[in-house]
mmCIF file of C-alpha atoms in Angstrom:
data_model
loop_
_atom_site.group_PDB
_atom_site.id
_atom_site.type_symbol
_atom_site.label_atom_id
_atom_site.label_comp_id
_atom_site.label_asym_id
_atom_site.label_seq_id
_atom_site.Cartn_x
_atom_site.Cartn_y
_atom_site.Cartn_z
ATOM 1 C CA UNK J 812 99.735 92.079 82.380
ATOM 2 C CA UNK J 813 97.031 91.350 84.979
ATOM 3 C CA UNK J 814 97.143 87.806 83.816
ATOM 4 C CA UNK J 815 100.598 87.180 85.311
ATOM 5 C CA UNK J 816 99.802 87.237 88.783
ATOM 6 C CA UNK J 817 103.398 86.740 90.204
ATOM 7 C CA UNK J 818 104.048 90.104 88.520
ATOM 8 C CA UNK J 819 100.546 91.732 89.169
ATOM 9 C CA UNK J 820 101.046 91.133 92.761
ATOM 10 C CA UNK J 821 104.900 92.682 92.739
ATOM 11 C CA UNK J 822 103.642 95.836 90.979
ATOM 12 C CA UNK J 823 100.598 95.932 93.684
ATOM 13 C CA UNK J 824 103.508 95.608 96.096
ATOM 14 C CA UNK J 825 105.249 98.923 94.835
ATOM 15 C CA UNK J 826 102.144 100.634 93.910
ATOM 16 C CA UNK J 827 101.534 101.072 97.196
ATOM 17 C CA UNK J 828 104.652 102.861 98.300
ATOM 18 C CA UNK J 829 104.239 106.597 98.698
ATOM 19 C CA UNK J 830 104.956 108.737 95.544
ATOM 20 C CA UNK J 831 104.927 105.329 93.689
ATOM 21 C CA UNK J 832 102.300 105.324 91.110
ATOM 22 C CA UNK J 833 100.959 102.916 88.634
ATOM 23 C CA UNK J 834 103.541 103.901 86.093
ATOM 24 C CA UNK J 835 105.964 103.480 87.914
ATOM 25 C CA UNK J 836 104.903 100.643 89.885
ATOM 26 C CA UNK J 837 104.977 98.635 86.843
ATOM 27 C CA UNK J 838 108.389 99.879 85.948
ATOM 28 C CA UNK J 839 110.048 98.708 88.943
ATOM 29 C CA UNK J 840 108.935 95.844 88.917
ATOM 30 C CA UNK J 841 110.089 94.835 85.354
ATOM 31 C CA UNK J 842 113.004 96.044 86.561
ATOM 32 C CA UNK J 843 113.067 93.046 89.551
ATOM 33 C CA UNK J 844 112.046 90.663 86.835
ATOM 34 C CA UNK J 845 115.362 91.542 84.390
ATOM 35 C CA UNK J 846 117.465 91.376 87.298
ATOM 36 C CA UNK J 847 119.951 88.856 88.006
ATOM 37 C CA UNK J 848 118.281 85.468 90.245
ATOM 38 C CA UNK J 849 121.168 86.583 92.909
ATOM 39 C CA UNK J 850 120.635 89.773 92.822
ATOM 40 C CA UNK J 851 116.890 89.293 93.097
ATOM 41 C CA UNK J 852 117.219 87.072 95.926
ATOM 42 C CA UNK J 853 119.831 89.553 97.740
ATOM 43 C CA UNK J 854 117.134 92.601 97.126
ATOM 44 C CA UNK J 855 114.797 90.385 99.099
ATOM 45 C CA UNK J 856 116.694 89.164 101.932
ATOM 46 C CA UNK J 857 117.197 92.749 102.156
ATOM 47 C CA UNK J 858 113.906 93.807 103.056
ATOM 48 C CA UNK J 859 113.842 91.308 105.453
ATOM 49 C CA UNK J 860 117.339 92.006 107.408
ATOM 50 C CA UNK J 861 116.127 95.621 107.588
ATOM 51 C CA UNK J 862 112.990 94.540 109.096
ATOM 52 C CA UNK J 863 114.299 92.242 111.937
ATOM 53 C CA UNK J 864 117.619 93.526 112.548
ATOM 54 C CA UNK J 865 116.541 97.362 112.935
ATOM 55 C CA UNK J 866 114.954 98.272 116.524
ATOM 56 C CA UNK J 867 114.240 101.822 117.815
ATOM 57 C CA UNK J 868 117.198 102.511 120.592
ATOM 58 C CA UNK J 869 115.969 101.978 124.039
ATOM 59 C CA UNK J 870 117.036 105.366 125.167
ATOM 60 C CA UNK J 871 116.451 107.598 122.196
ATOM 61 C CA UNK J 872 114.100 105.668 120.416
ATOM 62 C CA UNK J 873 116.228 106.447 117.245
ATOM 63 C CA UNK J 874 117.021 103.465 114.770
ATOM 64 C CA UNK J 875 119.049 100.699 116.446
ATOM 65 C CA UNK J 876 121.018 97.217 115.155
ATOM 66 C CA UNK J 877 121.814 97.003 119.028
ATOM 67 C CA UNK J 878 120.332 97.894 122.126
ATOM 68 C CA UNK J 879 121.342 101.370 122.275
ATOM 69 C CA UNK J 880 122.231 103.308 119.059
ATOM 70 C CA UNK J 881 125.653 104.424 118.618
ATOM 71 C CA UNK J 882 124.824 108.009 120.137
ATOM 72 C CA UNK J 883 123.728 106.929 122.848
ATOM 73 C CA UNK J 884 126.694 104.585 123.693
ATOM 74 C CA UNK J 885 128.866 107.336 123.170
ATOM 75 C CA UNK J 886 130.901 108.674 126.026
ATOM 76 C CA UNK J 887 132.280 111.788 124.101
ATOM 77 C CA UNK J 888 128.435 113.345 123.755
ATOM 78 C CA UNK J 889 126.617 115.351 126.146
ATOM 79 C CA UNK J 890 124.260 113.560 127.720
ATOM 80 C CA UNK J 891 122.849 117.174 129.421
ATOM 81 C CA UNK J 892 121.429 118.290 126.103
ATOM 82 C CA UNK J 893 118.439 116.760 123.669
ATOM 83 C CA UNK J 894 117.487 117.452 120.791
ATOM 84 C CA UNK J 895 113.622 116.672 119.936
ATOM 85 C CA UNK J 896 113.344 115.318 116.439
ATOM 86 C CA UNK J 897 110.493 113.508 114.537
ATOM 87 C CA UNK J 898 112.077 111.359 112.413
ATOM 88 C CA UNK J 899 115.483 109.216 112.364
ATOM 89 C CA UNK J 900 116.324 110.489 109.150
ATOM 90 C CA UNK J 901 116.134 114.551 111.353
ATOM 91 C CA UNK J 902 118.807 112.828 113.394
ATOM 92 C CA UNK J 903 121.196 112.225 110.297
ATOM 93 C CA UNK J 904 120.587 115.655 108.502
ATOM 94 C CA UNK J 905 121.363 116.716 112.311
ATOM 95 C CA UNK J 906 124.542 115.131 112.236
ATOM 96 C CA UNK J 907 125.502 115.921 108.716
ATOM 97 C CA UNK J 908 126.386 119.500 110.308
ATOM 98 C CA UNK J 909 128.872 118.477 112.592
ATOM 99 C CA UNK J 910 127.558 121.092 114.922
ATOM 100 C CA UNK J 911 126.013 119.460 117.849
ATOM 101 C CA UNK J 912 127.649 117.058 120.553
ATOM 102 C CA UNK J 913 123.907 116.274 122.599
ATOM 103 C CA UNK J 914 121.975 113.178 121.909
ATOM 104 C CA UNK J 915 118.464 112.912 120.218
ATOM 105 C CA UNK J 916 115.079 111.721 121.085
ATOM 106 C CA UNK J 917 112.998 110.610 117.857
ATOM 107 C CA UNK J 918 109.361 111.486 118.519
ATOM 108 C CA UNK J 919 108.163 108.796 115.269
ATOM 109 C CA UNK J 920 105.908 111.468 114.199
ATOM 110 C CA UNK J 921 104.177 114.968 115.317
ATOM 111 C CA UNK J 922 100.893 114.941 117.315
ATOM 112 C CA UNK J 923 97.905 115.577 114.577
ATOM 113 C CA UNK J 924 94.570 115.410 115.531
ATOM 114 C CA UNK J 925 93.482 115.341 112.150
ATOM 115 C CA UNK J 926 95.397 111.912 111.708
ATOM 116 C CA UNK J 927 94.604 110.613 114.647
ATOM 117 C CA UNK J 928 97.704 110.976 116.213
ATOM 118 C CA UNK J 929 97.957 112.327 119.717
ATOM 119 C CA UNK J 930 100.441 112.501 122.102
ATOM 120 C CA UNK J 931 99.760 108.895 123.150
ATOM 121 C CA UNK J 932 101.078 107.905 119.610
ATOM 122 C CA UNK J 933 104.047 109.466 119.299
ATOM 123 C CA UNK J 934 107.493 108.913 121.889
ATOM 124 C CA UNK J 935 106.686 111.533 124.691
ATOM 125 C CA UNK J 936 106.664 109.363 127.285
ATOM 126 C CA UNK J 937 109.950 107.896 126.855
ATOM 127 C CA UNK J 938 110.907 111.489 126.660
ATOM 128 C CA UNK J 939 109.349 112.276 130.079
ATOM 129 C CA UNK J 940 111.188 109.154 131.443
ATOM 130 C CA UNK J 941 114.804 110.434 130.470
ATOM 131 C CA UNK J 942 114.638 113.350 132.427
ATOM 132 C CA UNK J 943 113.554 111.912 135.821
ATOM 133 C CA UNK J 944 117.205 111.803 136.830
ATOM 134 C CA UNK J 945 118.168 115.286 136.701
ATOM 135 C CA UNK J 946 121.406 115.329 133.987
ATOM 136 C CA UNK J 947 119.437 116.573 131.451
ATOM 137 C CA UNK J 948 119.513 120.503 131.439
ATOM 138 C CA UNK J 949 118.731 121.579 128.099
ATOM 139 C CA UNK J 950 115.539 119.834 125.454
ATOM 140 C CA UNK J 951 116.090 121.482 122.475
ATOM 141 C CA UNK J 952 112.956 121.281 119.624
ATOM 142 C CA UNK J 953 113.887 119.798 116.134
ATOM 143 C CA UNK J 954 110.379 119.247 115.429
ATOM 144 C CA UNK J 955 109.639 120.285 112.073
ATOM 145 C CA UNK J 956 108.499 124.067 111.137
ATOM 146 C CA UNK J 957 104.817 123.078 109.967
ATOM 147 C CA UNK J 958 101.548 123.713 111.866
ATOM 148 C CA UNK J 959 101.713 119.621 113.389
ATOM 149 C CA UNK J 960 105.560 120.598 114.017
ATOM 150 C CA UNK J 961 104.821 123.118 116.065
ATOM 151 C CA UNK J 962 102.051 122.351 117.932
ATOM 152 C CA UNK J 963 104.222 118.976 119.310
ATOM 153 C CA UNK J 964 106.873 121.527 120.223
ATOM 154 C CA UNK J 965 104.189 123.847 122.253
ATOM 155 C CA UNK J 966 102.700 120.951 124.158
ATOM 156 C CA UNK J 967 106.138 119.089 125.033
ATOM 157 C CA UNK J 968 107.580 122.503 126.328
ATOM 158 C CA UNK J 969 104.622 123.031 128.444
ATOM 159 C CA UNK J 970 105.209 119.545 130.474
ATOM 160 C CA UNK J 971 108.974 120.089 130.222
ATOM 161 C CA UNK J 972 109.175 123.688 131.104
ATOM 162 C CA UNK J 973 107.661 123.139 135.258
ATOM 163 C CA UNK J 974 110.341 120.521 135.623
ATOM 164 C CA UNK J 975 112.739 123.515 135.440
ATOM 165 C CA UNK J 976 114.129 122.243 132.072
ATOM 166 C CA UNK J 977 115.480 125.144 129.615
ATOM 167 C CA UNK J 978 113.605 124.597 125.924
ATOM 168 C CA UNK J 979 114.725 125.874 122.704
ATOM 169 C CA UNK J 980 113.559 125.904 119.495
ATOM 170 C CA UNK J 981 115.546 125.911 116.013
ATOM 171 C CA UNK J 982 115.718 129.147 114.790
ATOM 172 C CA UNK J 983 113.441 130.409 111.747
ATOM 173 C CA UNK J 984 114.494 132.346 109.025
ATOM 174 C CA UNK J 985 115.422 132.490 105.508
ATOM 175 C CA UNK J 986 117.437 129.560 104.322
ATOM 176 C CA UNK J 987 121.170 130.118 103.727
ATOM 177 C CA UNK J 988 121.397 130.620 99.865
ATOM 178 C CA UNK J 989 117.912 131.192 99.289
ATOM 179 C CA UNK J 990 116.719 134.189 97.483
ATOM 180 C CA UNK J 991 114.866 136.855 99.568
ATOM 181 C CA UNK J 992 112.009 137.425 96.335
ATOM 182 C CA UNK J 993 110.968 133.873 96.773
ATOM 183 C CA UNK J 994 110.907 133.423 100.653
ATOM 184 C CA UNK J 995 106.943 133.564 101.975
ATOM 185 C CA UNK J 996 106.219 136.160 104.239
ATOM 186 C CA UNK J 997 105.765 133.966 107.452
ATOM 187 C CA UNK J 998 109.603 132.994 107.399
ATOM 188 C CA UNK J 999 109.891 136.601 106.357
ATOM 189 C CA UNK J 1000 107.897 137.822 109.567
ATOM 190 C CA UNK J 1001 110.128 135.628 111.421
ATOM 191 C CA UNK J 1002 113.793 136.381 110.165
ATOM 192 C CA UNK J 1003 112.440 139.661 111.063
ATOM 193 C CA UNK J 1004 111.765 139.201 114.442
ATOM 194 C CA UNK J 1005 114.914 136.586 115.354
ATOM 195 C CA UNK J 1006 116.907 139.423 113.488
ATOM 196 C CA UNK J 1007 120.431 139.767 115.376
ATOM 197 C CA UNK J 1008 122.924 142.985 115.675
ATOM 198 C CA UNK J 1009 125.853 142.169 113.249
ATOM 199 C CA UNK U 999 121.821 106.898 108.820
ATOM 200 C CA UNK U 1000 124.965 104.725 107.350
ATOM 201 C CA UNK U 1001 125.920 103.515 110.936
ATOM 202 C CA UNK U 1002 123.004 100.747 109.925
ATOM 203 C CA UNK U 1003 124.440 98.294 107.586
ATOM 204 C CA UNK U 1004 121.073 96.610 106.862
ATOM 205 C CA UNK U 1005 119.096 99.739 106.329
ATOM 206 C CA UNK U 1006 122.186 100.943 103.824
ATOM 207 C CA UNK U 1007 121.776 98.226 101.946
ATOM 208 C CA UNK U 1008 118.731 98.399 101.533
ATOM 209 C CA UNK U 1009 118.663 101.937 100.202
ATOM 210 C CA UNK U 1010 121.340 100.957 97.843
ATOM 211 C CA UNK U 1011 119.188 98.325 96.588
ATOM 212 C CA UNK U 1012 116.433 101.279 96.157
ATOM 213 C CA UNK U 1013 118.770 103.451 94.581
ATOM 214 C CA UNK U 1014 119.857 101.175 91.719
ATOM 215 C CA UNK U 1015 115.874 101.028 90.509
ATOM 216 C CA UNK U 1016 115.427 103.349 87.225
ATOM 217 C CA UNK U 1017 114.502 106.525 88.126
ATOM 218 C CA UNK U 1018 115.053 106.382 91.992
ATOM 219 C CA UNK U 1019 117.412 109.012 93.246
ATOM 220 C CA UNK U 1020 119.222 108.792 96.573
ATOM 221 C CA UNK U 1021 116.375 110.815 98.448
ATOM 222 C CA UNK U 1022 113.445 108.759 97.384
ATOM 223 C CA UNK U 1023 115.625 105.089 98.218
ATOM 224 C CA UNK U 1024 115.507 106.269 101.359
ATOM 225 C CA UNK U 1025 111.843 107.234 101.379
ATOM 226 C CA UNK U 1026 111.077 103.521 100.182
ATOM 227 C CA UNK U 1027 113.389 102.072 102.730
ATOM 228 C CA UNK U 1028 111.560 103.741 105.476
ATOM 229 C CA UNK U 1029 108.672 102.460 104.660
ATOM 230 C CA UNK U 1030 109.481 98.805 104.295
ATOM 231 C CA UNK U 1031 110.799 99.658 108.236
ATOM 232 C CA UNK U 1032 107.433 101.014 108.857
ATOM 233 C CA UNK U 1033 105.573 97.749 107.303
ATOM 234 C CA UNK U 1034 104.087 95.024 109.581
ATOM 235 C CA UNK U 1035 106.611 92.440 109.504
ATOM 236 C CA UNK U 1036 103.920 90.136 107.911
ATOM 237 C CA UNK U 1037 103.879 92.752 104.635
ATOM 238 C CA UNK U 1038 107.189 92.977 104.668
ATOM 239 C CA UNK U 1039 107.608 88.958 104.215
ATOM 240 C CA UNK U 1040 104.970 89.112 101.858
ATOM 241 C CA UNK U 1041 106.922 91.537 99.726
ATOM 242 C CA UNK U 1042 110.452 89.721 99.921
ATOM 243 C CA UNK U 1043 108.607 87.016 98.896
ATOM 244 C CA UNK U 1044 106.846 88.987 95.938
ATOM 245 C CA UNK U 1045 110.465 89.679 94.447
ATOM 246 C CA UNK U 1046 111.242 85.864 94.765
ATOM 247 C CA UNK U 1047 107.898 84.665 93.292
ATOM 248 C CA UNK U 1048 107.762 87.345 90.330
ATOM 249 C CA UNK U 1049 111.540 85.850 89.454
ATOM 250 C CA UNK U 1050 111.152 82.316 90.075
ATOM 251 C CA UNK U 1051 107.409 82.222 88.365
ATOM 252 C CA UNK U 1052 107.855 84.323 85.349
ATOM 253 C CA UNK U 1053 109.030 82.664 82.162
ATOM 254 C CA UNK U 1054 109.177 83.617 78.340
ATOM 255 C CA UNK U 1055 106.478 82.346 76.048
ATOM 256 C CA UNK U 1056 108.131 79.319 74.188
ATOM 257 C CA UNK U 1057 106.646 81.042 71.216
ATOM 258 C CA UNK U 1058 106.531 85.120 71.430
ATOM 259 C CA UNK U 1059 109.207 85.518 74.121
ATOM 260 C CA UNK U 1060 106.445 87.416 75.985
ATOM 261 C CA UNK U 1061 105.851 87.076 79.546
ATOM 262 C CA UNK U 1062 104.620 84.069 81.089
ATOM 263 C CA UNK U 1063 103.650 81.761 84.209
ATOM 264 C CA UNK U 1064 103.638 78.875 81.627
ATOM 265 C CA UNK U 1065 105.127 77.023 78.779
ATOM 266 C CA UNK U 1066 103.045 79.033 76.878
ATOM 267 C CA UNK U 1067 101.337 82.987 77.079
ATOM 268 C CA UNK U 1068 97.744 82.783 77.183
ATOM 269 C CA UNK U 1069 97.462 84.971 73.744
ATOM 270 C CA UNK U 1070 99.819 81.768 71.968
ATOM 271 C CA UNK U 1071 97.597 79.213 73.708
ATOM 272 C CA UNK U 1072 94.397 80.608 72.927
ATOM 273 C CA UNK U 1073 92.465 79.390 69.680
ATOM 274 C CA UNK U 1074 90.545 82.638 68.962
ATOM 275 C CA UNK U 1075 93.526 84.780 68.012
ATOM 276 C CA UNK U 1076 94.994 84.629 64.179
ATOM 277 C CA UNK U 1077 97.971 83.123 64.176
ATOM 278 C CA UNK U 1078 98.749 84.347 60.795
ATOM 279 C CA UNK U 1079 99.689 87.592 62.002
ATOM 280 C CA UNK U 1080 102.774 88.321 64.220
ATOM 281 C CA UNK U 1081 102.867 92.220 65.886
ATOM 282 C CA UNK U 1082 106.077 92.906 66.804
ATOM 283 C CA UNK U 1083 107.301 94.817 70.017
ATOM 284 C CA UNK U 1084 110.112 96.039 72.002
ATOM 285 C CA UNK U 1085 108.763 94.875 75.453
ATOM 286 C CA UNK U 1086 105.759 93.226 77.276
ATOM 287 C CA UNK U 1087 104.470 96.420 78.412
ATOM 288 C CA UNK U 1088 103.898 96.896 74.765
ATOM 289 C CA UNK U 1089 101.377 93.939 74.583
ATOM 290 C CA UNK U 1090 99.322 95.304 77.422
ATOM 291 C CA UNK U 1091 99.323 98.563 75.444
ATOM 292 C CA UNK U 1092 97.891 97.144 72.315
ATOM 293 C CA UNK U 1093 96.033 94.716 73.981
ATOM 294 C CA UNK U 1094 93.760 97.084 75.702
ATOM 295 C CA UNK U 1095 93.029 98.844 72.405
ATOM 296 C CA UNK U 1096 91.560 95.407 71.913
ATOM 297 C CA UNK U 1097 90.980 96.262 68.849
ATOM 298 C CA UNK U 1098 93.875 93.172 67.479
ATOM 299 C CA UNK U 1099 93.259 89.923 66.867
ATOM 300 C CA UNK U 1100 96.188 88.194 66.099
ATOM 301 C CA UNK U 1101 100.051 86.880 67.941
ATOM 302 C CA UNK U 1102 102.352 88.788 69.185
ATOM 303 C CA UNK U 1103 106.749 88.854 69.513
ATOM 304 C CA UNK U 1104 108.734 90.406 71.669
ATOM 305 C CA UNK U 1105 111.716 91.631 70.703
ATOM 306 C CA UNK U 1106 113.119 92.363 74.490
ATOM 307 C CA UNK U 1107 114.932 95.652 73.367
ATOM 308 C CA UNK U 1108 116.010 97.351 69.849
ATOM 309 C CA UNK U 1109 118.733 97.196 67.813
ATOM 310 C CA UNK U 1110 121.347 99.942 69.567
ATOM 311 C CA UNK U 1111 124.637 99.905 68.526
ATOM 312 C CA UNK U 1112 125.354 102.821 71.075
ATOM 313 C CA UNK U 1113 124.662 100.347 73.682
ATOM 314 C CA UNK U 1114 126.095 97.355 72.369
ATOM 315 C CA UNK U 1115 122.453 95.857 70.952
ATOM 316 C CA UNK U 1116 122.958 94.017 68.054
ATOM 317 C CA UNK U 1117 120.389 92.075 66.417
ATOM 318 C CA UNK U 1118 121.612 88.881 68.275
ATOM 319 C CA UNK U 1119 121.301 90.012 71.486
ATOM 320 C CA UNK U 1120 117.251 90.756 70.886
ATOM 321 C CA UNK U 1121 114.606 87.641 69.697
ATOM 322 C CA UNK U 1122 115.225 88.146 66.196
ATOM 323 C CA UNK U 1123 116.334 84.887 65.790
ATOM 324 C CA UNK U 1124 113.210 83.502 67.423
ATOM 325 C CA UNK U 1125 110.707 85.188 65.050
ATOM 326 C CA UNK U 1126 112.468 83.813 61.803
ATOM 327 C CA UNK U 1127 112.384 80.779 63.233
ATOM 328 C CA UNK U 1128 108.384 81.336 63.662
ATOM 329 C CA UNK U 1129 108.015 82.146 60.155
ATOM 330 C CA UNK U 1130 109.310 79.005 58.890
ATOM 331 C CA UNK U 1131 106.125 76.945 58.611
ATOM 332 C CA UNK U 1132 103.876 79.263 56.050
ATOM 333 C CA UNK U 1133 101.043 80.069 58.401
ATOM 334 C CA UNK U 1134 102.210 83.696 58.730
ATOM 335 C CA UNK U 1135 101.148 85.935 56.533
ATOM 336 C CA UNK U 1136 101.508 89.331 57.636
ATOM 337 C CA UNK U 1137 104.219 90.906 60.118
ATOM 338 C CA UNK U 1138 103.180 94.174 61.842
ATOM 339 C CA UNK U 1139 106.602 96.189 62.679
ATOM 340 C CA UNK U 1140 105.125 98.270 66.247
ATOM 341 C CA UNK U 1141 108.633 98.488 67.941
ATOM 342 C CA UNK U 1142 108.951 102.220 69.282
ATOM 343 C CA UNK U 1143 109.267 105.483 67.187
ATOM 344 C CA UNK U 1144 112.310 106.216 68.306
ATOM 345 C CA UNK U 1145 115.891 106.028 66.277
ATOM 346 C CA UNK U 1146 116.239 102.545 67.437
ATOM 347 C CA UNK U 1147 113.054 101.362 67.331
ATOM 348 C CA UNK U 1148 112.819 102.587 63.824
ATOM 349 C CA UNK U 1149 116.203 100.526 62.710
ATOM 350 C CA UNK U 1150 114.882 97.191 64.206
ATOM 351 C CA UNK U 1151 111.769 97.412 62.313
ATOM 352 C CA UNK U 1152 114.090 98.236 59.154
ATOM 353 C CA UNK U 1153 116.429 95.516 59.554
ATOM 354 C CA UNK U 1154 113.869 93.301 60.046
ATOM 355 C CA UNK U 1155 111.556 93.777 57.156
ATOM 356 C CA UNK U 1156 114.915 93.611 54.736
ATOM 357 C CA UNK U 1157 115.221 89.775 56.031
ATOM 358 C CA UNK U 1158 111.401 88.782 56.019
ATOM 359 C CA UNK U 1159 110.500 90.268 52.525
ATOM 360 C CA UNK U 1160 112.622 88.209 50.734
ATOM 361 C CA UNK U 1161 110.381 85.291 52.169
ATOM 362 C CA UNK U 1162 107.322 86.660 50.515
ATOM 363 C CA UNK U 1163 105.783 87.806 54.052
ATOM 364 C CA UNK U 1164 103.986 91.403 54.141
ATOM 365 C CA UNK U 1165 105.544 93.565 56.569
ATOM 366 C CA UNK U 1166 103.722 96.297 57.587
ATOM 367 C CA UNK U 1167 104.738 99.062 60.482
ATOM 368 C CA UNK U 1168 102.016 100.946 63.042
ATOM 369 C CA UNK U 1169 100.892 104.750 61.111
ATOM 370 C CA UNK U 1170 102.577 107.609 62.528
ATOM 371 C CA UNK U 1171 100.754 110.576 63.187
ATOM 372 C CA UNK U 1172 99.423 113.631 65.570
ATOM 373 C CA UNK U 1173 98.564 111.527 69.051
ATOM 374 C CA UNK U 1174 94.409 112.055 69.587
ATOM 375 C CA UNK U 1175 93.435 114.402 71.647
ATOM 376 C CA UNK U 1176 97.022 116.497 71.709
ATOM 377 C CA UNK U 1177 97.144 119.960 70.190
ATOM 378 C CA UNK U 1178 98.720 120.727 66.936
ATOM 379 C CA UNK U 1179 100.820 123.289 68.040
ATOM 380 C CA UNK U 1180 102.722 121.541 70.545
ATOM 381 C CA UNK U 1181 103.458 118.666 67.967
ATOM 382 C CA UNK U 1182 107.465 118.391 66.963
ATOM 383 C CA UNK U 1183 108.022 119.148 63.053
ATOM 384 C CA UNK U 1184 109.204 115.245 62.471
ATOM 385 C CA UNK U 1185 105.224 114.156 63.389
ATOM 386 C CA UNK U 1186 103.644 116.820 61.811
ATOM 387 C CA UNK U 1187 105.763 116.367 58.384
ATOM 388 C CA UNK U 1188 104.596 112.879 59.378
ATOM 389 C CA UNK U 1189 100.937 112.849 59.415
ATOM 390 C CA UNK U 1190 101.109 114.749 56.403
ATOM 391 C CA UNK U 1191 102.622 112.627 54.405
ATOM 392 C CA UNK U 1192 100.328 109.396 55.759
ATOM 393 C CA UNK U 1193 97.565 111.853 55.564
ATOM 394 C CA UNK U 1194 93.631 109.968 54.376
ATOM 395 C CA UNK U 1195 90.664 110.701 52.528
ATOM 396 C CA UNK U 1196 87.643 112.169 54.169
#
């Protein structure tokens, strides 16, 4: 079809969306072209609302259609407590446990030398920033459980732990529902060692 | 991350695409966020462009930027022989064979009565009407091999033969380079039957 350009440059478009390949590049976007005109237009005033009516929060840095996201504006969360996350979408499988009452700080990635991402790249200043004024107690680290993961989580505790600031770290283990046979032996190891008296 | 009406909706929009579940819309939606604002125009105005700029072929119902497809238009390709398809992906697919020389229609679906396709809701209608002036000779039936695909090529050679055109449909058969053994019984018994001289 590379003589329709219109079309070419629309599959181009989703081709180079991660996990989108070729295939299925071309699929979606015969699926734009059988779509209603409204609907089409809709779709692409879409992409364009999200991208200038989304911010990052100026506090947590999380996704924002205001100043402050609607943590952060909250008056019934703990302000004492953070929880270090990479990623907004962290924050909402965070939330979707109902567990914890502290507000977030999204980090917008994990420091990766191999990427070219060091700390300068990802939101550890702001982090610094928010705990110059003493009601912050606890920093909790969300970051995720892989090598880049947890080398973010080692360096922030280092600058965070000689401000006198308690850091945690999620706990490892086996996954609730998860069968033993098929865990790998590093979470093994470590559902070991974090074992508790029952 | 439903607190953000424009990012929601632009998941949802994600999530009605074939194929996309609720975990990859969201994958896609984060990356439009992550786009420079200037690709993230450029893609809006992709969708636009693809719907606004892409006709049918007065002729073959295929896909077009004109009045006409370039394979109607052209003077090289034998116009006495019409290769019928389900969809305009199928025209790239024979078209790279290029191994065929002549027109194409597209059908823009099969006949399935499942799913409320009758033959008026595809181009039937169109390709009768481009059979009318004598110049077509031959009529190749290459809609899919599926239940459907087979009963649109049926119900379409009963209403051209009685107007003295041949109707031919594509050879089934083991696919080249596949293994025997993983071929279904309904191919096999296939190729058998359509089976050559060596």
């Amino acid at each position: 079809m590379s003589n329709l350009a219109p079309l070419q440059n629309l599959i181009d478009h989703f081709e180079r969306m991660p996990g989108i390949g070729h295939k299925t590049a071309q699929r979606l976007a015969f699926y734009i072209l059988g779509l209603e005109e409204a609907e089409a237009r809709e779709f692409s005033q879409a992409i364009i609302d999200a991208h200038t009516k989304i911010k990052q929060c100026k506090i947590c840095c999380n996704l924002a259609d205001e100043e402050l996201c609607p943590i952060c504006k909250s008056t019934v969360r703990d302000k004492s407590v953070i929880c270090v996350v990479e990623d907004p979408r962290d924050v909402a499988a965070i939330e979707r446990t109902h567990e914890y009452n502290g507000t977030y700080h999204v980090l917008h990635g994990a420091i990766s030398p191999m990427d070219n991402v060091g700390p300068d790249q990802i939101r550890i200043k702001e982090l610094i920033a928010r705990l110059s004024d003493d009601t912050v107690e606890e920093v909790i680290m969300a970051t995720n459980p892989t090598v880049e993961g947890e080398a973010t989580a080692m360096y922030i505790s280092r600058l965070l732990k000689p401000m006198g600031i308690t850091v945690s770290r999620l706990a490892y283990g086996v996954p609730v529902g998860a069968d033993l046979e098929y865990a790998d032996e590093v979470t093994l190891s470590r559902a070991l060692e974090g074992r508790s008296l029952i």
